mmCIF file of C-alpha atoms in Angstrom:
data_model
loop_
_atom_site.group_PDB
_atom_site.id
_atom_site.type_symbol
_atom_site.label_atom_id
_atom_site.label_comp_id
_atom_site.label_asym_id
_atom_site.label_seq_id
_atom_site.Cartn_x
_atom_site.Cartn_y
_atom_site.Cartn_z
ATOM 1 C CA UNK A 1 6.430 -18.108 19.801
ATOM 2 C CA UNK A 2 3.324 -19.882 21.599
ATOM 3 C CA UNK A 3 0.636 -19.587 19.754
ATOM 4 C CA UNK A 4 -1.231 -22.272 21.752
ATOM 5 C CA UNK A 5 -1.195 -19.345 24.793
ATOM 6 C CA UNK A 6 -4.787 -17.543 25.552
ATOM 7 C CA UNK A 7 -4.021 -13.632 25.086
ATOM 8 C CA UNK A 8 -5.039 -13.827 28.955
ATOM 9 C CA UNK A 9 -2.317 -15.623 30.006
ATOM 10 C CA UNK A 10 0.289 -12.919 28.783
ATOM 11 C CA UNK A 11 2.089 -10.501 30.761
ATOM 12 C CA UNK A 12 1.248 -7.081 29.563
ATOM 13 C CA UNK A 13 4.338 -5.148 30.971
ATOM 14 C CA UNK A 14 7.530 -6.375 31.217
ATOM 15 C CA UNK A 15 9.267 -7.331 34.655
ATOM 16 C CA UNK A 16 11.064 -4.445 34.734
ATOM 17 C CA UNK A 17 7.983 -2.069 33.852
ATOM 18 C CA UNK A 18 5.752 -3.720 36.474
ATOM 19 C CA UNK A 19 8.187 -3.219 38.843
ATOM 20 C CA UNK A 20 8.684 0.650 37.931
ATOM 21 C CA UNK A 21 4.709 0.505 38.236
ATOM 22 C CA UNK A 22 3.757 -0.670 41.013
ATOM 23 C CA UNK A 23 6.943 -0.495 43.187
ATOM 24 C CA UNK A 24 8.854 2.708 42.174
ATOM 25 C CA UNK A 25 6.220 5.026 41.048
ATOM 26 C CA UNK A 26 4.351 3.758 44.508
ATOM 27 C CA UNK A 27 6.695 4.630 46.993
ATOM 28 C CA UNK A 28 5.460 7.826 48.440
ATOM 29 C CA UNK A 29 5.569 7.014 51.934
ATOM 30 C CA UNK A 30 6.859 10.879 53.690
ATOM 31 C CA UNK A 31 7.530 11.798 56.777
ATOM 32 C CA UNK A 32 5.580 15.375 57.710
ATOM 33 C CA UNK A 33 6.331 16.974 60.790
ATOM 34 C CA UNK A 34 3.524 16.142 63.285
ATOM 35 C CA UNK A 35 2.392 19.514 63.874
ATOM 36 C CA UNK A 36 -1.283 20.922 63.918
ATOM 37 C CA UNK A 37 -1.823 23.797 61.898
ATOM 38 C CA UNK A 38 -2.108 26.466 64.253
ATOM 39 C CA UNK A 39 1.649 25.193 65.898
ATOM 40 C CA UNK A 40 2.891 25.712 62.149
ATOM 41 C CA UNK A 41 1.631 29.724 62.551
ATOM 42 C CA UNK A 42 3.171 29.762 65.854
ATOM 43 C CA UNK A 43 6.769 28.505 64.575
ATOM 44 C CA UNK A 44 6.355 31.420 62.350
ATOM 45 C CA UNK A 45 5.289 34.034 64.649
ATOM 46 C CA UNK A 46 8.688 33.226 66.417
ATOM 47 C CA UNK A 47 10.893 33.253 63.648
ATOM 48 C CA UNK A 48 9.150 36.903 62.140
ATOM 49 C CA UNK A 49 6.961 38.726 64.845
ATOM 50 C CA UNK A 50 7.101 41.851 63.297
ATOM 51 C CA UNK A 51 6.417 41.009 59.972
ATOM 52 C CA UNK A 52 3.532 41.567 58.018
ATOM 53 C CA UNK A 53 1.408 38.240 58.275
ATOM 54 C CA UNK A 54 -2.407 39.476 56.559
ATOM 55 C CA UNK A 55 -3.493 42.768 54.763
ATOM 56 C CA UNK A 56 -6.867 43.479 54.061
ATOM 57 C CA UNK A 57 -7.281 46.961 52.244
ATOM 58 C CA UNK A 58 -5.738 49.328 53.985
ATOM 59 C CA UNK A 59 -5.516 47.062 57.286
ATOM 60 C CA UNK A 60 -2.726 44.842 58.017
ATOM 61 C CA UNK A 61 -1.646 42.767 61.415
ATOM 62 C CA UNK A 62 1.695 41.684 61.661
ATOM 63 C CA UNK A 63 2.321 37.892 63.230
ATOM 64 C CA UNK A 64 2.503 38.812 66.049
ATOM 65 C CA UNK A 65 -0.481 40.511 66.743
ATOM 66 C CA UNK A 66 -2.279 38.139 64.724
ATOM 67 C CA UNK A 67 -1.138 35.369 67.180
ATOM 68 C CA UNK A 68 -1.780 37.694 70.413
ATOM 69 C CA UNK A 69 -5.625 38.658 68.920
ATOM 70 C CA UNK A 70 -6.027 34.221 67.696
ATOM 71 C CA UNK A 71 -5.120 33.587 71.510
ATOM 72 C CA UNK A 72 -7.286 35.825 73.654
ATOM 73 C CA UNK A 73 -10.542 34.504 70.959
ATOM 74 C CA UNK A 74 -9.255 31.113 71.669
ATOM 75 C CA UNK A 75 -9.391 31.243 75.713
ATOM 76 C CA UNK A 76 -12.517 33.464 75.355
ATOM 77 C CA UNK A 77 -14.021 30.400 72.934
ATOM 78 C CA UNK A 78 -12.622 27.782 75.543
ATOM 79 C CA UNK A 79 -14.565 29.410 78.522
ATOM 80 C CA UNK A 80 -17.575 28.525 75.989
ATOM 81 C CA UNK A 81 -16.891 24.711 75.737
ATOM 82 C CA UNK A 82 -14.644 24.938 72.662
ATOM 83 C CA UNK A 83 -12.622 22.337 72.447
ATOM 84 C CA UNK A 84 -10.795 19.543 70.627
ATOM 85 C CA UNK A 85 -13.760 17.755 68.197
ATOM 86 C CA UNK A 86 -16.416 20.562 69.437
ATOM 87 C CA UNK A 87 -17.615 21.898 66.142
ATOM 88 C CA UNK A 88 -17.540 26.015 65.748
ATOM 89 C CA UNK A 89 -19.189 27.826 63.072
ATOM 90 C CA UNK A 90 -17.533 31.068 60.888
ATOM 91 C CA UNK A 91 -20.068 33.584 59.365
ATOM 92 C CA UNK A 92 -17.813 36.547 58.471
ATOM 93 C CA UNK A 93 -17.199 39.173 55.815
ATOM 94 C CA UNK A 94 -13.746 38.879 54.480
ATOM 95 C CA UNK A 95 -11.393 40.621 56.687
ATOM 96 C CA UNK A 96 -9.022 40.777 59.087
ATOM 97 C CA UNK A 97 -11.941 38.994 61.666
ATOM 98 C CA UNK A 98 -11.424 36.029 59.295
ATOM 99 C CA UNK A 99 -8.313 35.361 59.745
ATOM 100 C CA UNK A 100 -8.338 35.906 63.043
ATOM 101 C CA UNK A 101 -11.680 34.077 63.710
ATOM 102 C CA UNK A 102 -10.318 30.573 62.082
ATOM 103 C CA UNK A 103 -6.794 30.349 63.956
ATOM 104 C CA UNK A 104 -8.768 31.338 67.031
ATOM 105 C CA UNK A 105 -11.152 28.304 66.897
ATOM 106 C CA UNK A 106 -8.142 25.598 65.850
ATOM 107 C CA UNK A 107 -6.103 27.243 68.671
ATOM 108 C CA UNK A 108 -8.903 26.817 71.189
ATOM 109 C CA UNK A 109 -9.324 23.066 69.736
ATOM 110 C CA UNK A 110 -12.340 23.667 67.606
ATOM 111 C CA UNK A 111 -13.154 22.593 64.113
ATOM 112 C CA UNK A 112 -14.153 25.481 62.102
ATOM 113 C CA UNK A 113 -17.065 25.497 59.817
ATOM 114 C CA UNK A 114 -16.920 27.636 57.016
ATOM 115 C CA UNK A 115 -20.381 29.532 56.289
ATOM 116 C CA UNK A 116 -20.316 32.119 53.820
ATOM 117 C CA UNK A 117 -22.467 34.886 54.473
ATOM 118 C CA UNK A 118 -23.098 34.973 50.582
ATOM 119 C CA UNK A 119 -24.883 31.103 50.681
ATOM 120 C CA UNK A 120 -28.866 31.210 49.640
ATOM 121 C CA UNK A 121 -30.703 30.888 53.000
ATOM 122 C CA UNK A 122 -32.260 27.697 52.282
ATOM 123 C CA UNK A 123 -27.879 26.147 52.262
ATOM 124 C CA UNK A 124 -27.205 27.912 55.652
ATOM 125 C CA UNK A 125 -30.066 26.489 57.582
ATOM 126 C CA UNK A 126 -29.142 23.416 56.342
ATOM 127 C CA UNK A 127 -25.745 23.172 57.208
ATOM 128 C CA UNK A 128 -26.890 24.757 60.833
ATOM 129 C CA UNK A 129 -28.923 22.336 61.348
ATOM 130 C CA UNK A 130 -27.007 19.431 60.156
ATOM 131 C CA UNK A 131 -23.636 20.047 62.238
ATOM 132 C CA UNK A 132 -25.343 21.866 65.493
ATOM 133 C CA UNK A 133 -22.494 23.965 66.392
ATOM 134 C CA UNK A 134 -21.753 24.308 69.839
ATOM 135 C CA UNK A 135 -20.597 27.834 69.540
ATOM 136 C CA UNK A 136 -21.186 30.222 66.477
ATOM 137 C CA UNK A 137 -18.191 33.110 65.430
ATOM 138 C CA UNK A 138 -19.827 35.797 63.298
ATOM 139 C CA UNK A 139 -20.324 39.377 63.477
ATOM 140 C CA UNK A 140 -23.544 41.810 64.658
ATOM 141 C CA UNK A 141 -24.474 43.169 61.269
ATOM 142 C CA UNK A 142 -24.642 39.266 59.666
ATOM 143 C CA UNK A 143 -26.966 38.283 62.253
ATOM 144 C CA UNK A 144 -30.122 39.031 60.358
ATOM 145 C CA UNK A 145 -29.048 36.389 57.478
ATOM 146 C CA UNK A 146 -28.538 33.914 59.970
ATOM 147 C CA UNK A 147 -31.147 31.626 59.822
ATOM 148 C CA UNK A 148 -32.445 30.329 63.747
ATOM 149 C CA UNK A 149 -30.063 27.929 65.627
ATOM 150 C CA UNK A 150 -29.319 26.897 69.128
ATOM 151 C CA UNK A 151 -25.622 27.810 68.789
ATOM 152 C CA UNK A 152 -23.870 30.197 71.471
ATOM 153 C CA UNK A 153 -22.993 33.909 69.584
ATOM 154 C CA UNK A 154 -19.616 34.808 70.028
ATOM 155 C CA UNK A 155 -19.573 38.554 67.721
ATOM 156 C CA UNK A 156 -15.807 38.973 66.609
ATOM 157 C CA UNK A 157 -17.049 43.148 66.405
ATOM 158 C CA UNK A 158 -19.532 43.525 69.141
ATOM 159 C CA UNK A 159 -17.934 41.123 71.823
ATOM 160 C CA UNK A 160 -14.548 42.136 71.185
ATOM 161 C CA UNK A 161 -14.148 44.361 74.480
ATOM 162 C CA UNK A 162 -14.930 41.309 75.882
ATOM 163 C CA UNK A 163 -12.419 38.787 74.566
ATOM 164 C CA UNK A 164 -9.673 41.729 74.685
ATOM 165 C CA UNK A 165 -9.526 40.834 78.620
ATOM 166 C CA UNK A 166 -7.916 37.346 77.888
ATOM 167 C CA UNK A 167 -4.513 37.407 78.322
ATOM 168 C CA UNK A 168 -2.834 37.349 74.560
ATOM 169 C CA UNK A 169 0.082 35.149 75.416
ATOM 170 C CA UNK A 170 0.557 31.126 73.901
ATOM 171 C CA UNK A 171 -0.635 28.386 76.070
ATOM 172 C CA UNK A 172 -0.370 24.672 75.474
ATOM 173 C CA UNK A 173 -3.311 23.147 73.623
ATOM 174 C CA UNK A 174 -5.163 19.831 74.279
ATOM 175 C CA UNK A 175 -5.766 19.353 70.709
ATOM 176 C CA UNK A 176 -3.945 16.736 68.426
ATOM 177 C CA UNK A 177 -2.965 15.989 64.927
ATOM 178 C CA UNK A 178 -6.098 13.382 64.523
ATOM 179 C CA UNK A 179 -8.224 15.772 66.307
ATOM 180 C CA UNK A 180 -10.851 17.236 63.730
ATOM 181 C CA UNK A 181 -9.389 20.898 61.951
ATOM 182 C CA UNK A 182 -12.638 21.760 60.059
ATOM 183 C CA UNK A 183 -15.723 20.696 58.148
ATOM 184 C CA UNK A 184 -16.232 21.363 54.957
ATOM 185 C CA UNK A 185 -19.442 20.673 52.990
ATOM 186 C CA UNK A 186 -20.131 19.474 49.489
ATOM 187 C CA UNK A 187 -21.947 21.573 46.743
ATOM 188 C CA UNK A 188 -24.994 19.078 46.772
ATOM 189 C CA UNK A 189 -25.487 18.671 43.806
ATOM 190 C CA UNK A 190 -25.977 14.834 44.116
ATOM 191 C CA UNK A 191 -28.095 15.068 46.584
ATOM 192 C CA UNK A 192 -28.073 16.963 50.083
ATOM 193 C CA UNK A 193 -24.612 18.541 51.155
ATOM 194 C CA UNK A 194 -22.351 16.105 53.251
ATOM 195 C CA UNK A 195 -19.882 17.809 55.970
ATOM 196 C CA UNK A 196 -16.350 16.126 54.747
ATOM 197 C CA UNK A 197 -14.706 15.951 57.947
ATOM 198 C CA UNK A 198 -10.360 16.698 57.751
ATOM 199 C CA UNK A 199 -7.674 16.856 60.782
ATOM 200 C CA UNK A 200 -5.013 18.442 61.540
ATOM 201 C CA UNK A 201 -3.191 15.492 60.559
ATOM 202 C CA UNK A 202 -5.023 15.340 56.641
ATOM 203 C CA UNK A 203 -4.350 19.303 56.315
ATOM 204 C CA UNK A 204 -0.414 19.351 57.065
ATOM 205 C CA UNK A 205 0.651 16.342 54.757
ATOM 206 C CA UNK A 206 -1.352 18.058 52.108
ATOM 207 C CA UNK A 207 0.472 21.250 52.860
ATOM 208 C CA UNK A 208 4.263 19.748 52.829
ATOM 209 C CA UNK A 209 3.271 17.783 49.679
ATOM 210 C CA UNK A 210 2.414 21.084 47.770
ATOM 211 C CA UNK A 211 5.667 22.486 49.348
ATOM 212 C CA UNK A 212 7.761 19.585 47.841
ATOM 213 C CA UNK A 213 6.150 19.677 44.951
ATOM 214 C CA UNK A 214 6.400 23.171 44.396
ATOM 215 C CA UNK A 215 9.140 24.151 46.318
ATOM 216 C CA UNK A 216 7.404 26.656 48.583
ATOM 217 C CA UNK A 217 8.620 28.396 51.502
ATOM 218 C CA UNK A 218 7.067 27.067 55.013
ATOM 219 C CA UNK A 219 5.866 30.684 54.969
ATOM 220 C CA UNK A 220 4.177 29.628 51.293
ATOM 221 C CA UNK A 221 2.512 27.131 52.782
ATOM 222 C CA UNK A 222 0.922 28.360 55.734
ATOM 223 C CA UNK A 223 -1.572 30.525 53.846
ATOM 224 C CA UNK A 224 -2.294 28.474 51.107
#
């Protein structure tokens, strides 16, 4: 029809096809619920105290002594300078202690960051030493694979006749949906391991977008 035309000049989608493009399939704006994660557990723990929230084994805690056990390490963490954007590192065996170690630390403020016990040396003094945590969660027989550090020792086995003596009931929480949730770090395979820093905030609209997506319970997506 125009043979005159440079192949540049012509539209490659249709009006109607652009518009499916880059209007339609583009319109994702949602509105989450602006909730930090450990409020999420706590809407729970109200709805189903008695149920069965974590088994490990032949262990189990139910939500509501999950959320009683998360509070009194969260006031014991506080009285160490946890708080919202203070950064709190997790060296645990999986267990119960995990579970209760990580909702502890968001429920005091903290960001959590994750350090797995089974991690060569050489990655855990890194991280360490990269992030300085103020305050370190971990437990008595993984000290000797902790590398050194100037972080305070809170032991989730040895110190727990000490954090039993906070009171175990909810109190309000400074912290905020843009307030830091955790760090986690890369594999480093480019190069040295970088802490990728995500809030409270980046965390729930993930978690309600898998839930629409998938149809999952609220319950689902708590412990995703």
């Amino acid at each position: 029809a125009h043979p005159d035309w440079r192949l540049t000049d012509l539209p490659m989608l249709t009006p109607a096809e652009q518009h499916q493009i880059l209007i339609d399939w583009n319109a994702t704006q949602v509105e989450y619920p602006h909730l930090c994660i450990h409020e999420l557990f706590q809407a729970q723990v109200e709805r189903s105290p008695e149920a069965v929230a974590v088994v490990y084994g032949d262990s189990k805690l139910t939500y509501g002594e999950l959320n009683r056990r998360a509070n009194q390490l969260a006031r014991y963490l506080i009285a160490k300078g946890v708080g919202p954007e203070v950064l709190v590192g997790i060296c645990v065996e999986r267990s119960l202690d995990m579970v209760i170690g990580v909702l502890g630390i968001l429920k005091a403020g903290g960001a959590h960051i994750p350090l797995d016990p089974a991690y060569p040396p050489e990655r855990l003094a890194f991280m360490l030493k990269d992030a300085q945590p103020t305050v370190l969660v971990t437990q008595l027989s993984l000290m000797h694979i902790l590398p050194p550090h100037e972080a305070q020792v809170v032991y989730l086995d040895a110190d727990w006749h000490k954090i039993a003596r906070e009171p175990p009931d909810d109190f309000a929480s400074n912290v905020k949906p843009n307030n830091l949730a955790y760090v986690i770090y890369t594999s480093g395979s480019t190069g040295l391991p970088k802490g990728v820093l995500s809030t409270h905030r980046n965390r729930m609209n993930a978690l309600f977008a898998w839930q629409d997506i998938y149809k999952l319970t609220e319950k689902d997506v708590l412990f995703q």
